[in-house]
GROMACS .gro file of C-alpha atoms in nm:
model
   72
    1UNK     CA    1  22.228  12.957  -0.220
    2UNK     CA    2  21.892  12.936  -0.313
    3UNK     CA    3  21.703  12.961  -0.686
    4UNK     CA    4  21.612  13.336  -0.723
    5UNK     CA    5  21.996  13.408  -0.673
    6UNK     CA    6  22.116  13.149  -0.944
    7UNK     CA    7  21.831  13.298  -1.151
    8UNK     CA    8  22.034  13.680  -1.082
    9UNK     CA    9  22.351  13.532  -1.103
   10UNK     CA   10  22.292  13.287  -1.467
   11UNK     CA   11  22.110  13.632  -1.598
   12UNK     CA   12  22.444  13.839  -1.499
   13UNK     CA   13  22.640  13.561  -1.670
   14UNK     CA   14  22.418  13.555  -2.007
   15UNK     CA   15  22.462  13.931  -2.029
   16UNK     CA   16  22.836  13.939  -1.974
   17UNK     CA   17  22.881  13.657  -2.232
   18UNK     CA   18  22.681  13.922  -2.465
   19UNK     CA   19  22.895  14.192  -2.418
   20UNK     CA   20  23.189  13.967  -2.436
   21UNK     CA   21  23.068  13.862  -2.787
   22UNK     CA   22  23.037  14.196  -2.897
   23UNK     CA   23  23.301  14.343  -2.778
   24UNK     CA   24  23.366  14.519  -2.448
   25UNK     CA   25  23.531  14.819  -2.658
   26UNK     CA   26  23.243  14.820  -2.804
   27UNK     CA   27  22.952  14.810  -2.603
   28UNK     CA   28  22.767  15.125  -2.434
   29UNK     CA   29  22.880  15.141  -2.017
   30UNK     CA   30  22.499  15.143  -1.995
   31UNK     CA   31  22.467  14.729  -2.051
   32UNK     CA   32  22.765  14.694  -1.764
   33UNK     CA   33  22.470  14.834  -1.490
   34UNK     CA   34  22.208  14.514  -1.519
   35UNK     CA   35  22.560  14.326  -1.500
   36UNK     CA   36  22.633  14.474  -1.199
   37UNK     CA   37  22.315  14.510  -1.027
   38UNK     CA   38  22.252  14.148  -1.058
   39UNK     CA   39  22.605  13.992  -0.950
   40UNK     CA   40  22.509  14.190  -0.690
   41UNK     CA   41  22.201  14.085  -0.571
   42UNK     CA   42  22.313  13.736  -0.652
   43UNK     CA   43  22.605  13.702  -0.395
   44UNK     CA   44  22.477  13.941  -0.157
   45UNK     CA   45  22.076  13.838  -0.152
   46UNK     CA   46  22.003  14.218  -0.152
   47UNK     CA   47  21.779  14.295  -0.511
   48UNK     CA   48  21.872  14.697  -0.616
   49UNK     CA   49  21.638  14.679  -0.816
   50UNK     CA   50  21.326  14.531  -0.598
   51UNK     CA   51  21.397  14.790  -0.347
   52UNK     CA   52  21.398  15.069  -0.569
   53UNK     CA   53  21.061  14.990  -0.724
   54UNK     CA   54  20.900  14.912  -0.368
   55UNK     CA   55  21.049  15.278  -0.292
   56UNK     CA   56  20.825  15.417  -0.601
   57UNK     CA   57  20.539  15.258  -0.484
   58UNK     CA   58  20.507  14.916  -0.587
   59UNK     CA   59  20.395  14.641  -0.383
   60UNK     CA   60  20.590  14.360  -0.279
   61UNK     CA   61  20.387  14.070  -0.269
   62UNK     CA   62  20.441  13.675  -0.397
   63UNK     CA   63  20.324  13.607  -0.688
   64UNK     CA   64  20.059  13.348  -0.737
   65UNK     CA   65  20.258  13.020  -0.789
   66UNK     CA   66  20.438  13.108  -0.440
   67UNK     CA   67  20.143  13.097  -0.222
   68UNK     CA   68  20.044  12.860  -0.016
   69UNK     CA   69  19.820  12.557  -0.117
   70UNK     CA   70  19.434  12.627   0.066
   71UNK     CA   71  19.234  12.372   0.175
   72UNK     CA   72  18.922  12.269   0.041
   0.00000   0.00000   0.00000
């Protein structure tokens, strides 16, 4: 398991402790969908959520702090 699905999976857990807190009679069914999407992507490796926004049009690309070191 590598870091970006811990990252999914510690997010999922943060916002199920929330709605634990509050209540889960009480919440809206609307805060159970980043839950979900995230457990997800977080066992499975497959991001919902990246793949919808590279459907709209958004690139894909690493951000800065993941490419590779250049030469001098």
């Amino acid at each position: 398991m590598n870091a970006l699905r811990m990252l999914f999976l510690s997010i999922a857990g943060v916002i199920l402790l929330g709605i634990g807190l509050t209540g889960f009679d009480r919440v809206s069914w609307v805060l159970y969908v980043p839950f979900a999407f995230l457990t997800f992507a977080g066992i499975t490796g497959i991001c919902p959520g990246l793949i919808f926004w590279s459907k709209m049009g958004f690139k894909n690309t690493p951000m800065a702090c993941d490419l590779p070191k250049q030469k001098p």
